Coordinates of C-alpha atoms and ligand atoms in Angstrom, one line a residue:
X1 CA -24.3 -102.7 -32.5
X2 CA -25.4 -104.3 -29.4
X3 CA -25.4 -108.2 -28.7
X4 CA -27.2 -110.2 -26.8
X5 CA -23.8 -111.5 -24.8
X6 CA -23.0 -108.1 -24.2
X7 CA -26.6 -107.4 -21.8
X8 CA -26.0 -108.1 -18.4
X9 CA -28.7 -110.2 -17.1
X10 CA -31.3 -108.3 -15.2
X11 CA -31.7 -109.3 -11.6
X12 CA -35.4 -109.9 -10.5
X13 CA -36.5 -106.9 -7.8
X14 CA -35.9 -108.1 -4.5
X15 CA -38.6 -105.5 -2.7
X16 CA -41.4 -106.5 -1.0
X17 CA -45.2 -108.6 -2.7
X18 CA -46.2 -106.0 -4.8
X19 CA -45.5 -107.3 -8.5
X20 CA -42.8 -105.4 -10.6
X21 CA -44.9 -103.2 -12.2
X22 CA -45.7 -103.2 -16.4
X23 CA -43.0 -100.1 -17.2
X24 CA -41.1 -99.6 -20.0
X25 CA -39.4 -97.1 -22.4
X26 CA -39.6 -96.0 -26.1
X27 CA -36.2 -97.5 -27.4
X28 CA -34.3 -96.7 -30.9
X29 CA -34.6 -99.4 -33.3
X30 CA -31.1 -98.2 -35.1
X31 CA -29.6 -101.7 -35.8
X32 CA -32.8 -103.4 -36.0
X33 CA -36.3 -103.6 -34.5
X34 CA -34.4 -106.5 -32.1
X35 CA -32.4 -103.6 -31.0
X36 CA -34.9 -101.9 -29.0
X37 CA -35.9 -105.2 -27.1
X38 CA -31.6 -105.2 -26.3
X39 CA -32.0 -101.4 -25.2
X40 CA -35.3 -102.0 -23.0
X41 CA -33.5 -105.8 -21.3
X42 CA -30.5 -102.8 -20.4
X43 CA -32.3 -100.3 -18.6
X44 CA -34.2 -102.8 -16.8
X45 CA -37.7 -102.2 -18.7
X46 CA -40.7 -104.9 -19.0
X47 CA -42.2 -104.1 -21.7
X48 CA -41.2 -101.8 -24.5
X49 CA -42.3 -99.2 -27.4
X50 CA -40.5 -98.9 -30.8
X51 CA -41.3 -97.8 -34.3
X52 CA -41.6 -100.1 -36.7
X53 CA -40.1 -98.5 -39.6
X54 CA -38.3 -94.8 -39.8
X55 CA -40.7 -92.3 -37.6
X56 CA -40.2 -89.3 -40.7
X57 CA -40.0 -91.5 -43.7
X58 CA -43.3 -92.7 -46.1
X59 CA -40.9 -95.3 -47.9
X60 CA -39.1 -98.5 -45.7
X61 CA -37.3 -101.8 -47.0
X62 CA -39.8 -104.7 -46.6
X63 CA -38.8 -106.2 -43.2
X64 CA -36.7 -109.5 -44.0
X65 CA -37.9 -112.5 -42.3
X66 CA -34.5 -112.7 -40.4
X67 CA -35.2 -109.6 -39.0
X68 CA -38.8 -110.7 -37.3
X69 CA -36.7 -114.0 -36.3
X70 CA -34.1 -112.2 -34.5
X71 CA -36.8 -109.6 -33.1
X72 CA -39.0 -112.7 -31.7
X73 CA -36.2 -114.6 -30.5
X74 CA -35.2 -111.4 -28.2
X75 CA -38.5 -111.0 -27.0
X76 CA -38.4 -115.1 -25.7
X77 CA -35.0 -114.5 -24.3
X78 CA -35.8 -111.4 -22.4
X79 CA -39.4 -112.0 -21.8
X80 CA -40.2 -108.3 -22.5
X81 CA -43.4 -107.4 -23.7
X82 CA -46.1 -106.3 -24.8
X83 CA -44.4 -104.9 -27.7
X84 CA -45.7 -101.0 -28.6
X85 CA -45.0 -99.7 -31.8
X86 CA -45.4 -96.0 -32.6
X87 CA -46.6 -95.0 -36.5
X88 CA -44.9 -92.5 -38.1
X89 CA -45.6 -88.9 -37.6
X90 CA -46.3 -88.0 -41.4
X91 CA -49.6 -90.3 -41.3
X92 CA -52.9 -88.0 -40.9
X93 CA -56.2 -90.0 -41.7
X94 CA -57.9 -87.4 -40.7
X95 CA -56.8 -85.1 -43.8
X96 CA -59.5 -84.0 -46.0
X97 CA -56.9 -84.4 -49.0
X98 CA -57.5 -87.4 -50.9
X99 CA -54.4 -87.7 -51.8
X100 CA -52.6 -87.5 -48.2
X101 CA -55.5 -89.0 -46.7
X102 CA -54.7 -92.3 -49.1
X103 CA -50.9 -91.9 -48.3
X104 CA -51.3 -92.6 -45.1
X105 CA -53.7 -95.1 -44.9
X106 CA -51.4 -97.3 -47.0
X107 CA -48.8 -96.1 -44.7
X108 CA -50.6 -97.1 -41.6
X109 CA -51.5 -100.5 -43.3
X110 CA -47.5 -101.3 -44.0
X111 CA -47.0 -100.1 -40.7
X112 CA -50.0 -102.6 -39.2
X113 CA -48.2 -105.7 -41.2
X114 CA -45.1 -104.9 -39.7
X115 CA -46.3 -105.4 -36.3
X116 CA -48.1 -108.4 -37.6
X117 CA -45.2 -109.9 -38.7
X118 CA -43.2 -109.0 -36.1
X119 CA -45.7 -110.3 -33.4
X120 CA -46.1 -106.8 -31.6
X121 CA -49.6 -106.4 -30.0
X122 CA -50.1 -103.1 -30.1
X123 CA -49.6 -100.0 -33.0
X124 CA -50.3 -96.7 -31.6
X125 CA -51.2 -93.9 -34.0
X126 CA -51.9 -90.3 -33.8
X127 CA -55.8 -89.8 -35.0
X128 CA -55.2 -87.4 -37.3
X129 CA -55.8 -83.6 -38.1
X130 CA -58.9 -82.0 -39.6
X131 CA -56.8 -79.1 -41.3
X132 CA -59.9 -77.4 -41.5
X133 CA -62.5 -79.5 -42.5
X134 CA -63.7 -80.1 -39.2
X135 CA -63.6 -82.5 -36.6
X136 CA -66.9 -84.4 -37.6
X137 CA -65.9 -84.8 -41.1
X138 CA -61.7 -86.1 -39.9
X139 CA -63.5 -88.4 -37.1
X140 CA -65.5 -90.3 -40.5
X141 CA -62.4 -90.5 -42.5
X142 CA -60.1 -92.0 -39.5
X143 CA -63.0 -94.7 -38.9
X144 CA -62.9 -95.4 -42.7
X145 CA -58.6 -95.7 -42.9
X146 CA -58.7 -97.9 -39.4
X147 CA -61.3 -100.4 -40.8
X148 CA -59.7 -100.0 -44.1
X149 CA -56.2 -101.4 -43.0
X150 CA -58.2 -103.6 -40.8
X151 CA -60.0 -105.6 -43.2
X152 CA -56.9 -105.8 -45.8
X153 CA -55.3 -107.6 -43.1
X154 CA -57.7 -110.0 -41.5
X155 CA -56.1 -112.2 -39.7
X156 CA -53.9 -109.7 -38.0
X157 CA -54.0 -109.7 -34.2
X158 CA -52.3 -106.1 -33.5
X159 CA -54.4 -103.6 -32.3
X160 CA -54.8 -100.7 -33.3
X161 CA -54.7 -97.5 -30.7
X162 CA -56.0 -93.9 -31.1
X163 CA -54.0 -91.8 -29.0
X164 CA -55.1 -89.0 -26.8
X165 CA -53.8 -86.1 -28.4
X166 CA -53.0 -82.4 -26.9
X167 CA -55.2 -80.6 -29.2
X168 CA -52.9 -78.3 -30.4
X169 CA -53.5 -76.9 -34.2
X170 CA -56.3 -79.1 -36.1
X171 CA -55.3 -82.4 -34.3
X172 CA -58.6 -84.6 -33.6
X173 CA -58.7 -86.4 -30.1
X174 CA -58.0 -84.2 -27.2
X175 CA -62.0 -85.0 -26.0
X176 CA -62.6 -88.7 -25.1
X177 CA -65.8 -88.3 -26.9
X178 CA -64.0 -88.2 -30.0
X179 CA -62.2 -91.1 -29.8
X180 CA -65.1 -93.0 -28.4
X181 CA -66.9 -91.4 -32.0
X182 CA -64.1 -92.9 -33.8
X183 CA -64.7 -96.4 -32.3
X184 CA -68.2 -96.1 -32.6
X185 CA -67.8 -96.3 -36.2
X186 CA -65.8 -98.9 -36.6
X187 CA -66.5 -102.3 -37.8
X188 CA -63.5 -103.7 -36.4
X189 CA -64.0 -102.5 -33.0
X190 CA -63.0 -105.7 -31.7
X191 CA -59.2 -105.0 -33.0
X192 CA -59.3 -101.4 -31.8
X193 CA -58.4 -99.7 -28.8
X194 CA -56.9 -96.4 -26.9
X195 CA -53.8 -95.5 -25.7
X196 CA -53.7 -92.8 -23.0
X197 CA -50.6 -90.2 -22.9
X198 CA -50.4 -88.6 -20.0
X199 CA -48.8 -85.3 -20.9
X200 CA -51.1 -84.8 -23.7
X201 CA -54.5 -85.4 -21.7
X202 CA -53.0 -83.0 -19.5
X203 CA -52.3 -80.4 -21.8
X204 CA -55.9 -80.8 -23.7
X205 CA -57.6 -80.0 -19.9
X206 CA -57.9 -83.6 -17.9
X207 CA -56.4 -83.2 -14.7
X208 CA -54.5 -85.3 -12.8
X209 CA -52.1 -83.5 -10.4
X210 CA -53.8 -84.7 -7.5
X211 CA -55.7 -87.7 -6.2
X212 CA -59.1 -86.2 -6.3
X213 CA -58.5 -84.8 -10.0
X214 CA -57.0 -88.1 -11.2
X215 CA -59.7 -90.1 -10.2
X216 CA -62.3 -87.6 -12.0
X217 CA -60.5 -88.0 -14.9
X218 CA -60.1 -91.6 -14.9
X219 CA -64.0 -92.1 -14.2
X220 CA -64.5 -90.0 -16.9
X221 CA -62.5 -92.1 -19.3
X222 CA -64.3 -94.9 -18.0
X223 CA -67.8 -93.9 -18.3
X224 CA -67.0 -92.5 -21.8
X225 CA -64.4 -95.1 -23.1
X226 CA -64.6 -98.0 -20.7
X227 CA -61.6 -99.0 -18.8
X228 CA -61.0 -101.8 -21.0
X229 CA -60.3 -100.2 -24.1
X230 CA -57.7 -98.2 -22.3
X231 CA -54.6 -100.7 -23.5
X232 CA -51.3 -98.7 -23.4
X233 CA -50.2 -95.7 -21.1
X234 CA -47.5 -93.3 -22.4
X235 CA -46.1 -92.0 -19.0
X236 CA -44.7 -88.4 -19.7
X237 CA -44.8 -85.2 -17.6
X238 CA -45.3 -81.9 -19.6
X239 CA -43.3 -79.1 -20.3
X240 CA -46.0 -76.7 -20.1
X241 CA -49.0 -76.1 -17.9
X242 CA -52.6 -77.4 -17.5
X243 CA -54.5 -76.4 -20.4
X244 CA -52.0 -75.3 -22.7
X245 CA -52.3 -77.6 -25.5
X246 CA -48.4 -77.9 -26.0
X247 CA -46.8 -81.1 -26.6
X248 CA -43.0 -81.6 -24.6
X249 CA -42.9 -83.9 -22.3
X250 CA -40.5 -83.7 -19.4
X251 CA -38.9 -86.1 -16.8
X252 CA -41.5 -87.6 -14.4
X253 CA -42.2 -85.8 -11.5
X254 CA -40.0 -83.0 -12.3
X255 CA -42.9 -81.3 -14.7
X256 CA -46.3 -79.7 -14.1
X257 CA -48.3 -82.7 -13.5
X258 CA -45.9 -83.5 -10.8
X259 CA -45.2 -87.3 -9.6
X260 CA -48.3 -87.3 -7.1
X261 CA -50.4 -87.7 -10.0
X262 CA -48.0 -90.9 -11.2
X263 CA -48.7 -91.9 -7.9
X264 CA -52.0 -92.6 -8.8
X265 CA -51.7 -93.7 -12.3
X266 CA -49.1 -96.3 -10.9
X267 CA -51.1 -98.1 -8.0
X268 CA -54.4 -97.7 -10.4
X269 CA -55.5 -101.4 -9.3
X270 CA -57.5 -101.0 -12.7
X271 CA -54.1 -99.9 -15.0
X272 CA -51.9 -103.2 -13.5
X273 CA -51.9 -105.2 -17.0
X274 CA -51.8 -101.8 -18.8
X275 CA -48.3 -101.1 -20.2
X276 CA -47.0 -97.7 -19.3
X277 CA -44.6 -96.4 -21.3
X278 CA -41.8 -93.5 -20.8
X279 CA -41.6 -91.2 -23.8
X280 CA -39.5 -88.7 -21.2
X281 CA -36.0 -87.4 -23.2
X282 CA -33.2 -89.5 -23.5
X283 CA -29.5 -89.3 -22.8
X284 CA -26.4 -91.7 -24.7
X285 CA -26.5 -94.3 -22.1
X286 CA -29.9 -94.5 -20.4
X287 CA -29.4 -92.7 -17.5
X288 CA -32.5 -90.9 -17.7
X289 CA -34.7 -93.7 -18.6
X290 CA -33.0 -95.9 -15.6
X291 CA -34.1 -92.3 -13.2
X292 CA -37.8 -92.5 -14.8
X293 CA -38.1 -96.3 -14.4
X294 CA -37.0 -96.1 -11.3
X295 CA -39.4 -93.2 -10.0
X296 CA -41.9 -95.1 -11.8
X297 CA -41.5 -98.2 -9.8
X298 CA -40.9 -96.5 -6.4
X299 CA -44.4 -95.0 -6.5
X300 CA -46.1 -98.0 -7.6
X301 CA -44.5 -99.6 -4.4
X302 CA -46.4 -96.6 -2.7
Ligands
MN401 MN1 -47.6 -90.4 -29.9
MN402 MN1 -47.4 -90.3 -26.6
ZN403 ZN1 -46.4 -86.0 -27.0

């Protein structure tokens, strides 16, 4: 296990006025949830995305109130944040089986208190899939989980972000329109949000390869959404081609959407306070996230 003597301090970045921008990595939380705030302080990362509890479980011990200690006391020391946390991939709200459907909004509600009590500001969560039933009737039933876990938690200040999805199978949210339907239904609209993954928008048919197609997609987003429900990035490039619907994600810049589009995404004057993310694949010691970081940052700087 890592300890917090055994982090090198991070220097601050010499280069030029432009502000060291809001990047960081999804980290392991092996250990502990405070060990993804030691992983992200390594690699040099501001702010950082974990999960909460295991990504392929339903079940998870009740988080100890050491744990949340140690996991705050971290994020004071390194001063990384906002704090993402990913849900688990079994949760669908959008099933059209009561029984799975209920599942997982209890999941998604442990999985909200978590972040509560761990002070995280933000828990991304796939929409769901209709398996079937349509998108119409999923979009009703994720409206119904989200307010659901938001009113048996009240005072909870985590948000809770619908992420863009590739659209492969049944999944709902590959369209803006459909996440904006989702948070037109909500009555806790104020505690609800959208993280955009770049890959995935890709995939599902946004462009943004060039400077031209990224701003059309971004003022698409905005007249649909509203830039200021966009409140997480997930900087990934993708596997596969424009259009496809498949979810990898590769290194950025060395995928089909190409690091010209990251370009974009990274001096956005609108994105600055928007934490971006890196879900690219990982190596034992960080290598790769230290390469994406870095690329990251370089193209912010112009
Ligand atoms: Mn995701
Ligand atoms: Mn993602
Ligand atoms: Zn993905």
């Amino acid at each position: 296990m890592k300890t917090a003597s055994a982090t090198k301090k991070m220097t601050a970045p010499t280069k030029g006025a432009a502000p060291d921008p809001l990047v960081g990595s999804h980290m392991s939380i092996a250990g502990g949830t405070f060990n993804a705030i030691l992983s992200a302080e390594t690699v040099g990362c501001r702010c950082v995305q974990l999960f909460v509890k295991s990504s392929n479980q339903w079940r998870a011990k009740p988080l100890t109130e050491e744990e949340a200690a140690q996991f705050g006391a971290e994020r004071k020391r390194t001063g990384i944040g906002p704090a993402v946390a990913h849900s688990s991939y079994l949760i669908n709200v959008g099933s059209p089986d009561d029984a799975l459907y209920e599942k997982s909004r209890e999941a998604l509600m442990i999985e909200y208190q978590r972040c509560v009590q761990l002070g995280i500001e933000y828990l991304v969560f796939h929409p769901g899939a209709h398996m079937g039933s349509g998108i119409d009737a999923a979009i009703g039933r994720i409206a119904s989980a989200m307010d659901w876990v938001l009113a048996k938690i009240p005072n909870g200040k985590t948000f809770l972000l619908l992420e863009t999805t590739a659209g492969a199978g049944s999944h709902v949210g590959s369209k803006f329109e459909e996440l904006k339907s989702i948070l037109d239904r909500l009555d806790g609209a104020d505690r609800a949000a959208v993280c955009l993954d770049t890959c995935h928008i890709f995939a599902a048919g946004y462009d943004i390869r060039t400077e031209k197609a990224y701003h059309e997609t971004m003022s698409r987003f905005d007249s649909i959404l509203g830039h200021s429900r966009l409140m997480a990035i997930h900087c990934n490039d993708s596997k596969y081609d424009f259009g496809t619907h498949k979810d990898r994600h590769e290194h950025i810049g060395k995928g089909y959407i190409g690091a010209e589009g990251f370009g974009c995404l990274m001096r956005d004057p609108q994105l600055a306070g928007v934490p971006k993310i890196l879900e690219t694949p990982k190596d034992e010691d960080g290598k790769f996230d230290k390469m994406n970081l870095a690329l990251l940052r370089k193209l912010a700087a112009g």
